[in-house]
mmCIF file of C-alpha atoms and ligand atoms in Angstrom:
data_model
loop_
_atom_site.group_PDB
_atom_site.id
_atom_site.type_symbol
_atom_site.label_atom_id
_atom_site.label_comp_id
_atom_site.label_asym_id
_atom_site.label_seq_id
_atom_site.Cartn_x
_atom_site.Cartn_y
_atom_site.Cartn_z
ATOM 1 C CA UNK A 1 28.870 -21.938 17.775
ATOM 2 C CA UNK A 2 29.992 -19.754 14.482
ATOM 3 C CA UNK A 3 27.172 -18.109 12.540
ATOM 4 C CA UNK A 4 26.656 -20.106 9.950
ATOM 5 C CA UNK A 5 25.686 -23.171 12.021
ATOM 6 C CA UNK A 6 23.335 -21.499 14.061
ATOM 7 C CA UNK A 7 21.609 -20.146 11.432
ATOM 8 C CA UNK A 8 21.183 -23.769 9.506
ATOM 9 C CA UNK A 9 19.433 -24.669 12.857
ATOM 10 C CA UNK A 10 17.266 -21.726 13.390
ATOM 11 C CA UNK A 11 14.067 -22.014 13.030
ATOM 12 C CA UNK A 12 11.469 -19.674 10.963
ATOM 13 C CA UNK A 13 8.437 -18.531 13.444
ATOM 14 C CA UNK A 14 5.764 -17.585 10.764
ATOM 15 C CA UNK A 15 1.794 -17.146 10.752
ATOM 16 C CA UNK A 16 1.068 -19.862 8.379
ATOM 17 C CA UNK A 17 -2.392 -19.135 6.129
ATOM 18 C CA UNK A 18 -4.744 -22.562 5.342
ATOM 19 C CA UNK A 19 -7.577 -21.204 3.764
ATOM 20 C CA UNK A 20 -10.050 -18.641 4.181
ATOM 21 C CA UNK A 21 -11.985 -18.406 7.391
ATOM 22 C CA UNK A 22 -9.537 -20.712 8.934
ATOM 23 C CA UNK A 23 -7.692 -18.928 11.586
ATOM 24 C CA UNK A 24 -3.807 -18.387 10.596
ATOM 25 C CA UNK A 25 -1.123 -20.222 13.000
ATOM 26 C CA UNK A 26 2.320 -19.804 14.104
ATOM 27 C CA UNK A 27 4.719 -22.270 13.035
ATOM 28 C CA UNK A 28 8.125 -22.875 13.284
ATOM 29 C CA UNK A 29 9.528 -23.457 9.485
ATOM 30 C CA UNK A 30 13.014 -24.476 8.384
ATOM 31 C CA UNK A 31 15.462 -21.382 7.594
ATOM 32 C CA UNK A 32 14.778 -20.751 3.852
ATOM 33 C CA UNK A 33 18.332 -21.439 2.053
ATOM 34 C CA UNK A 34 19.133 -20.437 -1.559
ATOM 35 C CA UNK A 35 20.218 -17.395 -2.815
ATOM 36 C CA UNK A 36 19.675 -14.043 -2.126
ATOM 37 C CA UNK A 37 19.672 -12.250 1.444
ATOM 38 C CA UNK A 38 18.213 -13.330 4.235
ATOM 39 C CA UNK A 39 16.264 -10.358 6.242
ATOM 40 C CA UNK A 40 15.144 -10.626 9.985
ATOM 41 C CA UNK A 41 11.686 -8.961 9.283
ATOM 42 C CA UNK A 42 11.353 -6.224 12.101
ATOM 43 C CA UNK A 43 7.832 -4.775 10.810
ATOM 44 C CA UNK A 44 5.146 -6.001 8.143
ATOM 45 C CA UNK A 45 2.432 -4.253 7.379
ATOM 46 C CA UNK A 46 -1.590 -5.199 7.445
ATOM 47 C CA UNK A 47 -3.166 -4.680 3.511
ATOM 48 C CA UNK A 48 -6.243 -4.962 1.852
ATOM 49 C CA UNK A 49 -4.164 -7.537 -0.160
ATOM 50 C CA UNK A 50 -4.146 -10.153 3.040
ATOM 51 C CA UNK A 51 -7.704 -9.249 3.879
ATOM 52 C CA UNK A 52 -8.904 -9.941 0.016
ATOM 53 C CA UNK A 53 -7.137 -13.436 0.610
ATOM 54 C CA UNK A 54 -8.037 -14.451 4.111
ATOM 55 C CA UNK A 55 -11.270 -12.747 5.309
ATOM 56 C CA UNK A 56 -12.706 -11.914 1.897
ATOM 57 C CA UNK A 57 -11.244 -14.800 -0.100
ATOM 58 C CA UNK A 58 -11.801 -12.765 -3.225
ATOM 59 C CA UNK A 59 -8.031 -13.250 -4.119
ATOM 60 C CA UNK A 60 -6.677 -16.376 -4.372
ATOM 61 C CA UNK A 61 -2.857 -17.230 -3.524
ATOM 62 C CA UNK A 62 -0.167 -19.324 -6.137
ATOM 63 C CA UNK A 63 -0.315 -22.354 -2.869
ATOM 64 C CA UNK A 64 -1.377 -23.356 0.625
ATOM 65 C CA UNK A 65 -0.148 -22.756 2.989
ATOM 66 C CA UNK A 66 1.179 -19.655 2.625
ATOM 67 C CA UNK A 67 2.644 -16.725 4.765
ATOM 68 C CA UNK A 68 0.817 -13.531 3.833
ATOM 69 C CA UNK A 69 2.175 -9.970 4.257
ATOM 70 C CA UNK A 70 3.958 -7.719 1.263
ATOM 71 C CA UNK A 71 4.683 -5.094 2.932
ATOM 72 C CA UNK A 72 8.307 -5.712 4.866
ATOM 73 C CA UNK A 73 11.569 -3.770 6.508
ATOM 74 C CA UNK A 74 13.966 -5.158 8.725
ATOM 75 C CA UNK A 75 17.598 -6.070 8.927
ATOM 76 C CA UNK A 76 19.963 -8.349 6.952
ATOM 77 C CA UNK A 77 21.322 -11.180 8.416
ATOM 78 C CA UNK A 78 22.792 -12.537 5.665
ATOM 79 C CA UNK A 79 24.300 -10.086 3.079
ATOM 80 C CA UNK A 80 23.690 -10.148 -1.032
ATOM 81 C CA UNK A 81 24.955 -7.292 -3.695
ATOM 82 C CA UNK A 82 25.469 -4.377 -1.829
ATOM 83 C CA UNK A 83 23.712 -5.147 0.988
ATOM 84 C CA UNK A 84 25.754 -6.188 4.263
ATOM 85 C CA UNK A 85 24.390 -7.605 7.146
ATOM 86 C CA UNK A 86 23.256 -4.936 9.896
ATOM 87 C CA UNK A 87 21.613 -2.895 6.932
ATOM 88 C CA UNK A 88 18.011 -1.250 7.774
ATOM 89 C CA UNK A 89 15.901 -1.708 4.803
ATOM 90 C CA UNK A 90 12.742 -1.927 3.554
ATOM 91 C CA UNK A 91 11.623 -4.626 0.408
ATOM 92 C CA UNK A 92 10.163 -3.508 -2.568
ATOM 93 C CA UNK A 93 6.729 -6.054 -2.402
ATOM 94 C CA UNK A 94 6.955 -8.032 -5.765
ATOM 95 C CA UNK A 95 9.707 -9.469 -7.919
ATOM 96 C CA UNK A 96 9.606 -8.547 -11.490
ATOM 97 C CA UNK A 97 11.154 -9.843 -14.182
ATOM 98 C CA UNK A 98 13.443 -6.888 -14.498
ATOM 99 C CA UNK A 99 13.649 -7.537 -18.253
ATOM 100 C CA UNK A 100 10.906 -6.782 -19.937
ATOM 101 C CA UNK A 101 9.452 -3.744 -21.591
ATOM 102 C CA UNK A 102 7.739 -2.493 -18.154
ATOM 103 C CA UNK A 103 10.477 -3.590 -15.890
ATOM 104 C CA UNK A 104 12.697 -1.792 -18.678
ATOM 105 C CA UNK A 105 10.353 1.564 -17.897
ATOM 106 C CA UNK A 106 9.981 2.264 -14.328
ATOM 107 C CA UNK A 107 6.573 0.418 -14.532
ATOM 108 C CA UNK A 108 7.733 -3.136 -13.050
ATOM 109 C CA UNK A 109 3.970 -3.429 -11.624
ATOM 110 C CA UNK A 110 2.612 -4.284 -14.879
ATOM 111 C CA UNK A 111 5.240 -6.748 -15.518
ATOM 112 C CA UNK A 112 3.289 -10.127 -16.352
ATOM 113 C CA UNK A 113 6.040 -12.053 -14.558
ATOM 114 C CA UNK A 114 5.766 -10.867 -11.279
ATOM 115 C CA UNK A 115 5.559 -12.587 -8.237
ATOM 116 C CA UNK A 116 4.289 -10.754 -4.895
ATOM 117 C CA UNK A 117 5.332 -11.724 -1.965
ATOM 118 C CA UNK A 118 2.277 -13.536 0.109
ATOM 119 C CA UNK A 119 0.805 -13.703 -2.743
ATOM 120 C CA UNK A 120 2.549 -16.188 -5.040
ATOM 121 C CA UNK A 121 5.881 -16.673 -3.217
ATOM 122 C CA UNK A 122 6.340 -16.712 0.997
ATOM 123 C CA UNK A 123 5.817 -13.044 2.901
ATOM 124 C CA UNK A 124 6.580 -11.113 5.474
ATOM 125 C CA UNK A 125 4.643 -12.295 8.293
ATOM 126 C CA UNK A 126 7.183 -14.235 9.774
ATOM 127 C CA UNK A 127 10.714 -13.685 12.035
ATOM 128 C CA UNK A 128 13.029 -14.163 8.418
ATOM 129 C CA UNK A 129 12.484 -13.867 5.031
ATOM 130 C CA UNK A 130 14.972 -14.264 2.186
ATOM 131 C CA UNK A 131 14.300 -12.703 -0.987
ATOM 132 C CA UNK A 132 16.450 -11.003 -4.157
ATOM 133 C CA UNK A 133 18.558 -7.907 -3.179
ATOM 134 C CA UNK A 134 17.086 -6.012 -5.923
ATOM 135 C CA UNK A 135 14.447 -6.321 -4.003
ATOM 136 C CA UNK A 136 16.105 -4.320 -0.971
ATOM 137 C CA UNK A 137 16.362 -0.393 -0.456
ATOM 138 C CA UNK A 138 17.759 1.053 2.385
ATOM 139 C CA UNK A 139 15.948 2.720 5.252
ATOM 140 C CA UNK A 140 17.489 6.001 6.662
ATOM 141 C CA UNK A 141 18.247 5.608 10.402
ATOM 142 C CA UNK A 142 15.607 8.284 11.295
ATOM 143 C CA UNK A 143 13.260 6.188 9.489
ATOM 144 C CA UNK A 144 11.366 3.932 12.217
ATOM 145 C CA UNK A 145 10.689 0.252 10.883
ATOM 146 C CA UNK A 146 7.134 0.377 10.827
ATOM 147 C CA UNK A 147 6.682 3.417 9.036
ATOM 148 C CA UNK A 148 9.383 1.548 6.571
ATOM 149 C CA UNK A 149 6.799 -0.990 6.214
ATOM 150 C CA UNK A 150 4.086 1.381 5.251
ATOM 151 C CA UNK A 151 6.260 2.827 2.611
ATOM 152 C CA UNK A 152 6.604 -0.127 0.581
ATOM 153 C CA UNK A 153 3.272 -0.426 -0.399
ATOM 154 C CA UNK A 154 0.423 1.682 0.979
ATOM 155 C CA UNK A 155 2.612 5.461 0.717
ATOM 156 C CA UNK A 156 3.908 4.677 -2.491
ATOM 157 C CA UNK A 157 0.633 2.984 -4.492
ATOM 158 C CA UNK A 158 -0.955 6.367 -3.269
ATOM 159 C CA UNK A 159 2.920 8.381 -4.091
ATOM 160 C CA UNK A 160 2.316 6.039 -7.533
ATOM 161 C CA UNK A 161 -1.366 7.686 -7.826
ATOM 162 C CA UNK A 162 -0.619 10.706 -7.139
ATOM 163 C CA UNK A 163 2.587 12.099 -8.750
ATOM 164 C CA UNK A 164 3.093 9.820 -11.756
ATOM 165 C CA UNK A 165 -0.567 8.999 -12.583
ATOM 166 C CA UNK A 166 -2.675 11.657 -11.876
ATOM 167 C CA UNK A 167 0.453 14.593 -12.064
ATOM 168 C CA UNK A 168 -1.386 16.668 -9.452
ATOM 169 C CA UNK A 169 0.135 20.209 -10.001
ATOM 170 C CA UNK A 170 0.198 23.473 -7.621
ATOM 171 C CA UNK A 171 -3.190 25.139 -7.718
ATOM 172 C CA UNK A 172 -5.536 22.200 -8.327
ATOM 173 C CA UNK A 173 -8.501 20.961 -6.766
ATOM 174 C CA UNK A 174 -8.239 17.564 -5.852
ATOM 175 C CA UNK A 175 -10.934 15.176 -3.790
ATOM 176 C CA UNK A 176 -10.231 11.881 -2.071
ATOM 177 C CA UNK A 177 -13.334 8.992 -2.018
ATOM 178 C CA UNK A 178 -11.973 6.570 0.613
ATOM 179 C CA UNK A 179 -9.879 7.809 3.548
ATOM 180 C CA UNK A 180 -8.748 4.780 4.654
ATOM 181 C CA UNK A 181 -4.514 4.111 4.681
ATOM 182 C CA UNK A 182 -3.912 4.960 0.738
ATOM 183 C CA UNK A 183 -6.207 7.754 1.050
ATOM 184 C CA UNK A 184 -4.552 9.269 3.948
ATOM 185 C CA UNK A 185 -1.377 8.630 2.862
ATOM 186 C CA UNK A 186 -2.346 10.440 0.002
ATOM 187 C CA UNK A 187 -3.570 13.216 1.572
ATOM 188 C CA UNK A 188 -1.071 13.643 3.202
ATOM 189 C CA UNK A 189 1.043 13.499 -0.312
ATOM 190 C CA UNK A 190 -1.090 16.003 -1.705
ATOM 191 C CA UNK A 191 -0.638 18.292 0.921
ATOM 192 C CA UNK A 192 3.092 18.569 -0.129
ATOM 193 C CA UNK A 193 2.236 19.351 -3.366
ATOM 194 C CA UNK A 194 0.434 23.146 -2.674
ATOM 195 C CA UNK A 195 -3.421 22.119 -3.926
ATOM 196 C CA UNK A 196 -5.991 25.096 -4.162
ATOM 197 C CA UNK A 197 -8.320 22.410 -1.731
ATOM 198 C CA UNK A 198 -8.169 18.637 -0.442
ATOM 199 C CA UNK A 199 -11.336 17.412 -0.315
ATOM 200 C CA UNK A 200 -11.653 13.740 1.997
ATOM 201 C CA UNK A 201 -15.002 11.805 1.269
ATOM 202 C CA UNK A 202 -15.582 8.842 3.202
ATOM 203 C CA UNK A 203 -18.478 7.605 4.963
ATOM 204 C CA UNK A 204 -16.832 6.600 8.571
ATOM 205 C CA UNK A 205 -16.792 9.500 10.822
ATOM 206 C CA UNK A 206 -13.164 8.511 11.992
ATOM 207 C CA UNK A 207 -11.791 8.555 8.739
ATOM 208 C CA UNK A 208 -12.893 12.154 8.063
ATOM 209 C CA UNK A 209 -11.340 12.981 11.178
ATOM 210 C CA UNK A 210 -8.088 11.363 10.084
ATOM 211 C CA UNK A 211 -8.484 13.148 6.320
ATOM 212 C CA UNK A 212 -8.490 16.178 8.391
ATOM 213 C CA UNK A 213 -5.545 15.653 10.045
ATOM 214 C CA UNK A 214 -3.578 14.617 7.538
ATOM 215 C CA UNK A 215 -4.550 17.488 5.232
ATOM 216 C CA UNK A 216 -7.865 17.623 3.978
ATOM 217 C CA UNK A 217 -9.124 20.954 3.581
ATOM 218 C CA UNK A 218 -12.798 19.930 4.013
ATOM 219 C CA UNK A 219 -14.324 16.472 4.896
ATOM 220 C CA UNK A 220 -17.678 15.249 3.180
ATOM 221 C CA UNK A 221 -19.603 12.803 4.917
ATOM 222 C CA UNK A 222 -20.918 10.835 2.234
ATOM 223 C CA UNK A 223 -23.521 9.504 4.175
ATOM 224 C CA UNK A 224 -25.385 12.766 4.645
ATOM 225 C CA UNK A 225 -25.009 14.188 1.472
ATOM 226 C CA UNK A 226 -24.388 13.217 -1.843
ATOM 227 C CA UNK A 227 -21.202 13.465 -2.314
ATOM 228 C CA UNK A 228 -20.264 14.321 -6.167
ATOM 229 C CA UNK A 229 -22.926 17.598 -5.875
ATOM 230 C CA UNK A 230 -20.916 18.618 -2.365
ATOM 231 C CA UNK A 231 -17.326 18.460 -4.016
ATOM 232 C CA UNK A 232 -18.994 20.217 -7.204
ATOM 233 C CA UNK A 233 -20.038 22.734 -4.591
ATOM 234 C CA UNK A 234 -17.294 22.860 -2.400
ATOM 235 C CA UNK A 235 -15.250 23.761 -5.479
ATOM 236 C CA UNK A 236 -17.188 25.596 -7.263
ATOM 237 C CA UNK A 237 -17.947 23.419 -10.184
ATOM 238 C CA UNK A 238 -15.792 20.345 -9.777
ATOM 239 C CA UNK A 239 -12.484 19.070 -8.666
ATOM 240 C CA UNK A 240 -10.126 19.036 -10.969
ATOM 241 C CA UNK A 241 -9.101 15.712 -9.895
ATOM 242 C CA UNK A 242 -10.368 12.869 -8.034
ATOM 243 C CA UNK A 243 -8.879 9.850 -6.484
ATOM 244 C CA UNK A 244 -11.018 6.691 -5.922
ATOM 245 C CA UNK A 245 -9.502 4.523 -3.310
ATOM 246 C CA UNK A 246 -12.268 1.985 -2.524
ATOM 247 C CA UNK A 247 -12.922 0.085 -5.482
ATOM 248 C CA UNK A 248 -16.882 -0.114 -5.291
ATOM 249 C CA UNK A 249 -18.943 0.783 -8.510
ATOM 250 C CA UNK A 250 -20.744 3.622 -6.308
ATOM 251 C CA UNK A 251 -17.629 5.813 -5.571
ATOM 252 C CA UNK A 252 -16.096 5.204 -8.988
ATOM 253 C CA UNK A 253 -19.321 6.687 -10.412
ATOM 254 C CA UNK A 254 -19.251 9.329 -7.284
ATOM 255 C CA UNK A 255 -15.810 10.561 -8.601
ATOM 256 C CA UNK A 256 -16.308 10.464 -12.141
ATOM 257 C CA UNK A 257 -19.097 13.064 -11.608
ATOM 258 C CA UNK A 258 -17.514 15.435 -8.801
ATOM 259 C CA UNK A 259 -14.907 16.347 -11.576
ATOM 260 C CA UNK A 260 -14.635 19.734 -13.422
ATOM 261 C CA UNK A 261 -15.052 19.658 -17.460
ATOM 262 C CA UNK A 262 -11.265 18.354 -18.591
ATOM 263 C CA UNK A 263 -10.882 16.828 -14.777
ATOM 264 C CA UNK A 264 -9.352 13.822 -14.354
ATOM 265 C CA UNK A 265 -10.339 10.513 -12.468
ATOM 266 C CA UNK A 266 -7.597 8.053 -10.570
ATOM 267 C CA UNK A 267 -9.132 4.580 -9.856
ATOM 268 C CA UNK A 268 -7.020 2.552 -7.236
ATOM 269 C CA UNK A 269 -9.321 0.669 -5.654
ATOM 270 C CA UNK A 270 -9.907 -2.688 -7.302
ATOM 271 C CA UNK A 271 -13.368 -4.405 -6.774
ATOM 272 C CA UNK A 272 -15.379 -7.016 -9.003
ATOM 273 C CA UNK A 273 -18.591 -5.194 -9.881
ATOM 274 C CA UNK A 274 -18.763 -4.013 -13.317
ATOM 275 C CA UNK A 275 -19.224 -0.148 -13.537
ATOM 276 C CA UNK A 276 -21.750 2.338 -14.952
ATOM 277 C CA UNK A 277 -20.268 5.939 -15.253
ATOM 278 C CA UNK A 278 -22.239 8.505 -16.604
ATOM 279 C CA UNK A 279 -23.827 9.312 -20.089
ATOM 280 C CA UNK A 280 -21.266 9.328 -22.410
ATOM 281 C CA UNK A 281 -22.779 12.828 -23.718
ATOM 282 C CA UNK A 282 -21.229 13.982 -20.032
ATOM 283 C CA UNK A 283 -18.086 11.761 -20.035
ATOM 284 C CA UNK A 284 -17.061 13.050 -23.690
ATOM 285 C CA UNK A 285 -18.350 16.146 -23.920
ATOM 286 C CA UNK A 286 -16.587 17.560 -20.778
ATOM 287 C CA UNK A 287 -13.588 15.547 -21.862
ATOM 288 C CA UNK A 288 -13.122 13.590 -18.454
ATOM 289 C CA UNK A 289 -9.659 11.596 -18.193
ATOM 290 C CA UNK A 290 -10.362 8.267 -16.432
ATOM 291 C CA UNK A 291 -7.279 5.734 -15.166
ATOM 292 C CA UNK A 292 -6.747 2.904 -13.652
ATOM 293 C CA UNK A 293 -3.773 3.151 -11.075
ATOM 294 C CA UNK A 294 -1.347 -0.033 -10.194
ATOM 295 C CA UNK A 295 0.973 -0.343 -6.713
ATOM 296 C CA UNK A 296 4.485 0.953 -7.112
ATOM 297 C CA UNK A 297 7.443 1.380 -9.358
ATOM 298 C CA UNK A 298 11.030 0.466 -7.400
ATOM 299 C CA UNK A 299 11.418 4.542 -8.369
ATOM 300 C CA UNK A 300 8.067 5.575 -6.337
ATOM 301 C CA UNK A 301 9.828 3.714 -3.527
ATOM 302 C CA UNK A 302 13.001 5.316 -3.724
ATOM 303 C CA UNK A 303 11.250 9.092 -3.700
ATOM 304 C CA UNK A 304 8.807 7.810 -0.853
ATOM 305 C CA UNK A 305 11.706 6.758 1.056
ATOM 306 C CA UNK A 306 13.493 9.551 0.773
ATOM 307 C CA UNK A 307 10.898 12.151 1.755
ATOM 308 C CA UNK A 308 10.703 10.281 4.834
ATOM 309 C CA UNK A 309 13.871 10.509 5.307
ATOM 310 C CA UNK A 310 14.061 14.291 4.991
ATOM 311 C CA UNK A 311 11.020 14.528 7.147
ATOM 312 C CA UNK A 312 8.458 15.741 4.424
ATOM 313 C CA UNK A 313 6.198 12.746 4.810
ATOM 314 C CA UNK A 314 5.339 12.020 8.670
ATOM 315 C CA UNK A 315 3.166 9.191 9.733
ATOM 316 C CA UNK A 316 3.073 9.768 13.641
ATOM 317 C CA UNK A 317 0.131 8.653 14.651
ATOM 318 C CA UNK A 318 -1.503 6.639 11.559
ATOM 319 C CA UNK A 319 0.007 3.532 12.401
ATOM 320 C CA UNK A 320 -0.488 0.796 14.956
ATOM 321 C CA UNK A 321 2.284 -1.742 16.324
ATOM 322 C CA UNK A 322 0.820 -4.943 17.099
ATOM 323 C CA UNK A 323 2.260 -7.937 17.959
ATOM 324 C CA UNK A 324 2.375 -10.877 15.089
ATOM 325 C CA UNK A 325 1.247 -13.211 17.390
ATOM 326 C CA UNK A 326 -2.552 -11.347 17.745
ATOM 327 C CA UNK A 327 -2.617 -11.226 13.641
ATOM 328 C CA UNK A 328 -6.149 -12.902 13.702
ATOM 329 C CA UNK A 329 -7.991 -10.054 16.168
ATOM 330 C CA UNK A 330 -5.861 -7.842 14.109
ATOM 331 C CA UNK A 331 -7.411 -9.176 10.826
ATOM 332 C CA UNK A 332 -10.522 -9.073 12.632
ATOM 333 C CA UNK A 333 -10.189 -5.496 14.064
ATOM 334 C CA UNK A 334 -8.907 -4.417 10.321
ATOM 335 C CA UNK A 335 -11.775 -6.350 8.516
ATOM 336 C CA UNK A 336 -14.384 -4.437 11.073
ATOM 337 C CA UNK A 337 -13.608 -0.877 9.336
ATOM 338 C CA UNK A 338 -14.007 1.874 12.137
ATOM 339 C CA UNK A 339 -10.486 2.131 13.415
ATOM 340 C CA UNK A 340 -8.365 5.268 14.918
ATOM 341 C CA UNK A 341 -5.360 4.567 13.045
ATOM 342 C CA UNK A 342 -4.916 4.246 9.362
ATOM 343 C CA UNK A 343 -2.875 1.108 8.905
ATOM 344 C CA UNK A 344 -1.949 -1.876 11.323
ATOM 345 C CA UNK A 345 1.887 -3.260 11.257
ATOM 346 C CA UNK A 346 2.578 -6.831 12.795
ATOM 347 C CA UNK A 347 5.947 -7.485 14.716
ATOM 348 C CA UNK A 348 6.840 -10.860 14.560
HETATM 349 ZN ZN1 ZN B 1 -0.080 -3.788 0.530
HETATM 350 ZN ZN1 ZN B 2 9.028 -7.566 -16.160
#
């Protein structure tokens, strides 16, 4: 039997998504044909994304049913461009348009065109995908697949945050409201980059203990205390930056005030409730910098990648390998909150 003809029989084993609160299923698809490559997904990882859509259903997908997961590495099966088959890689988890003027600028999240994968075309959580090779970078060998799955989205929205929003610099002060994956990851970003402190503030006791180990110089349990006066303490006056990784009016308004006069605020997390801040008299007069903070550029990918690569960015230890056949307890487990490790990864 040559290739080719096995492939136009094989099947596509994929969790299939009908609706929210309906439990996902495994089905066997047709091969998707077309263009492109065709990647045997080895590793997708678990997002907020898929738990917005299935558990929440406070994001809506392009079509039912629909396999969920953006966050993909594997190998090609069937080569495109400059990709052969054999290759490790990892998928960038959108395509853009690639044309217009924030494709053209190394800001292809805010292109208007985009469609993500498991969002408003087919994802990851199935045995095959096929999808654009401009779409495809490669993993390093030393690079297990799982953490290549992490890198797509979850490091490099926080790598985005971090280096190319918030241009944290040697020296500064920097706290972290939400310690979940991004905000470990970025920790644990930060902590390459030589801060005078890393401040974690999260209200789960296991998620100051993972802040801690992946960097944090102090944890504040913002249960106990509030937290804007404890960072204002801890650094004697205020951070210099904060990152807000949750997305809930209460830790948006949290970080605004645990800044220094001329600090600056990163908001990544993405929630509905509208926001109250602070007087302006305090917002203007100490000349506070507030952003919002979107996923990836293909470049944030490409510099995540390779620190992994060179072994500046580990993630032993903050992810768990489950199978894709248990992806509802895993939703379940995920949607639950107190969890060991910071992000789960399906293997279909
Ligand atoms: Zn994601
Ligand atoms: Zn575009």
């Amino acid at each position: 039997m040559n290739i080719i003809h096995f492939m136009s029989m094989a099947q596509n084993r994929a969790a299939r998504f009908h609706g929210v609160g309906k439990p996902m299923t495994l089905e066997d698809l047709p091969m998707a044909g077309g263009e492109g490559a065709l990647v045997r997904v080895e590793a997708a990882g678990l997002c907020g994304t898929d738990l917005h859509i299935a558990v929440e259903g406070t994001m809506t997908t392009a079509f039912l049913p629909i396999t969920l997961g953006h966050e993909i590495a594997g190998v090609v099966e069937e080569g495109a461009g400059e990709f052969r088959p054999g290759d490790r890689v990892c998928v960038y988890p959108h395509v853009p348009c690639f044309s217009c003027e924030y494709c053209r600028s190394d800001r292809e999240a805010l292109c208007r065109a985009s469609r993500i994968f498991g969002v408003q075309r087919d994802g990851g959580f199935a045995r095959y995908i096929r999808l654009p090779d401009s779409c495809l970078f490669r993993l390093p060998d030393v690079v297990p697949f799982e953490v290549g799955a992490a890198l797509t989205d979850a490091v490099s929205t926080a790598y985005h945050a971090v280096r190319r929003r918030a241009e944290v610099r040697a020296g500064e002060s920097v706290a972290v409201f939400g310690c979940g994956a991004l905000g470990t990851f970025a920790i644990k970003i930060l902590a390459r980059l030589a801060p005078s402190a890393i401040l974690g503030v999260d209200v789960q006791p296991s998620a100051l203990e993972r802040a801690k180990r992946a960097g944090a110089t102090a944890a504040v349990n913002a249960r106990d205390t509030e937290a804007a006066k404890e960072v204002r303490r801890l650094t004697g006056g205020g951070a210099d930056v904060a990152f807000e990784f949750i997305g809930s009016a209460k830790t948006v308004k949290e970080a605004v005030r645990s800044v220094r006069p001329g600090g600056r605020v990163v908001v990544v997390g993405i929630g509905s409730e509208p926001v109250e801040l602070t007087s302006l008299r305090v917002f203007v007069g100490n000349e506070v910098t507030l952003m919002g903070s979107m996923g990836l550029s293909r470049q944030d990918l490409r510099d995540v990648i390779e620190w992994a690569g060179e072994g500046r960015l580990s993630l032993e230890g903050d992810i768990e390998v489950r199978p894709l056949a248990e992806i509802n307890e895993v939703l379940r487990e995920a949607a639950g909150g107190e969890r060991k490790a910071a992000k789960f990864v399906l293997k279909p």
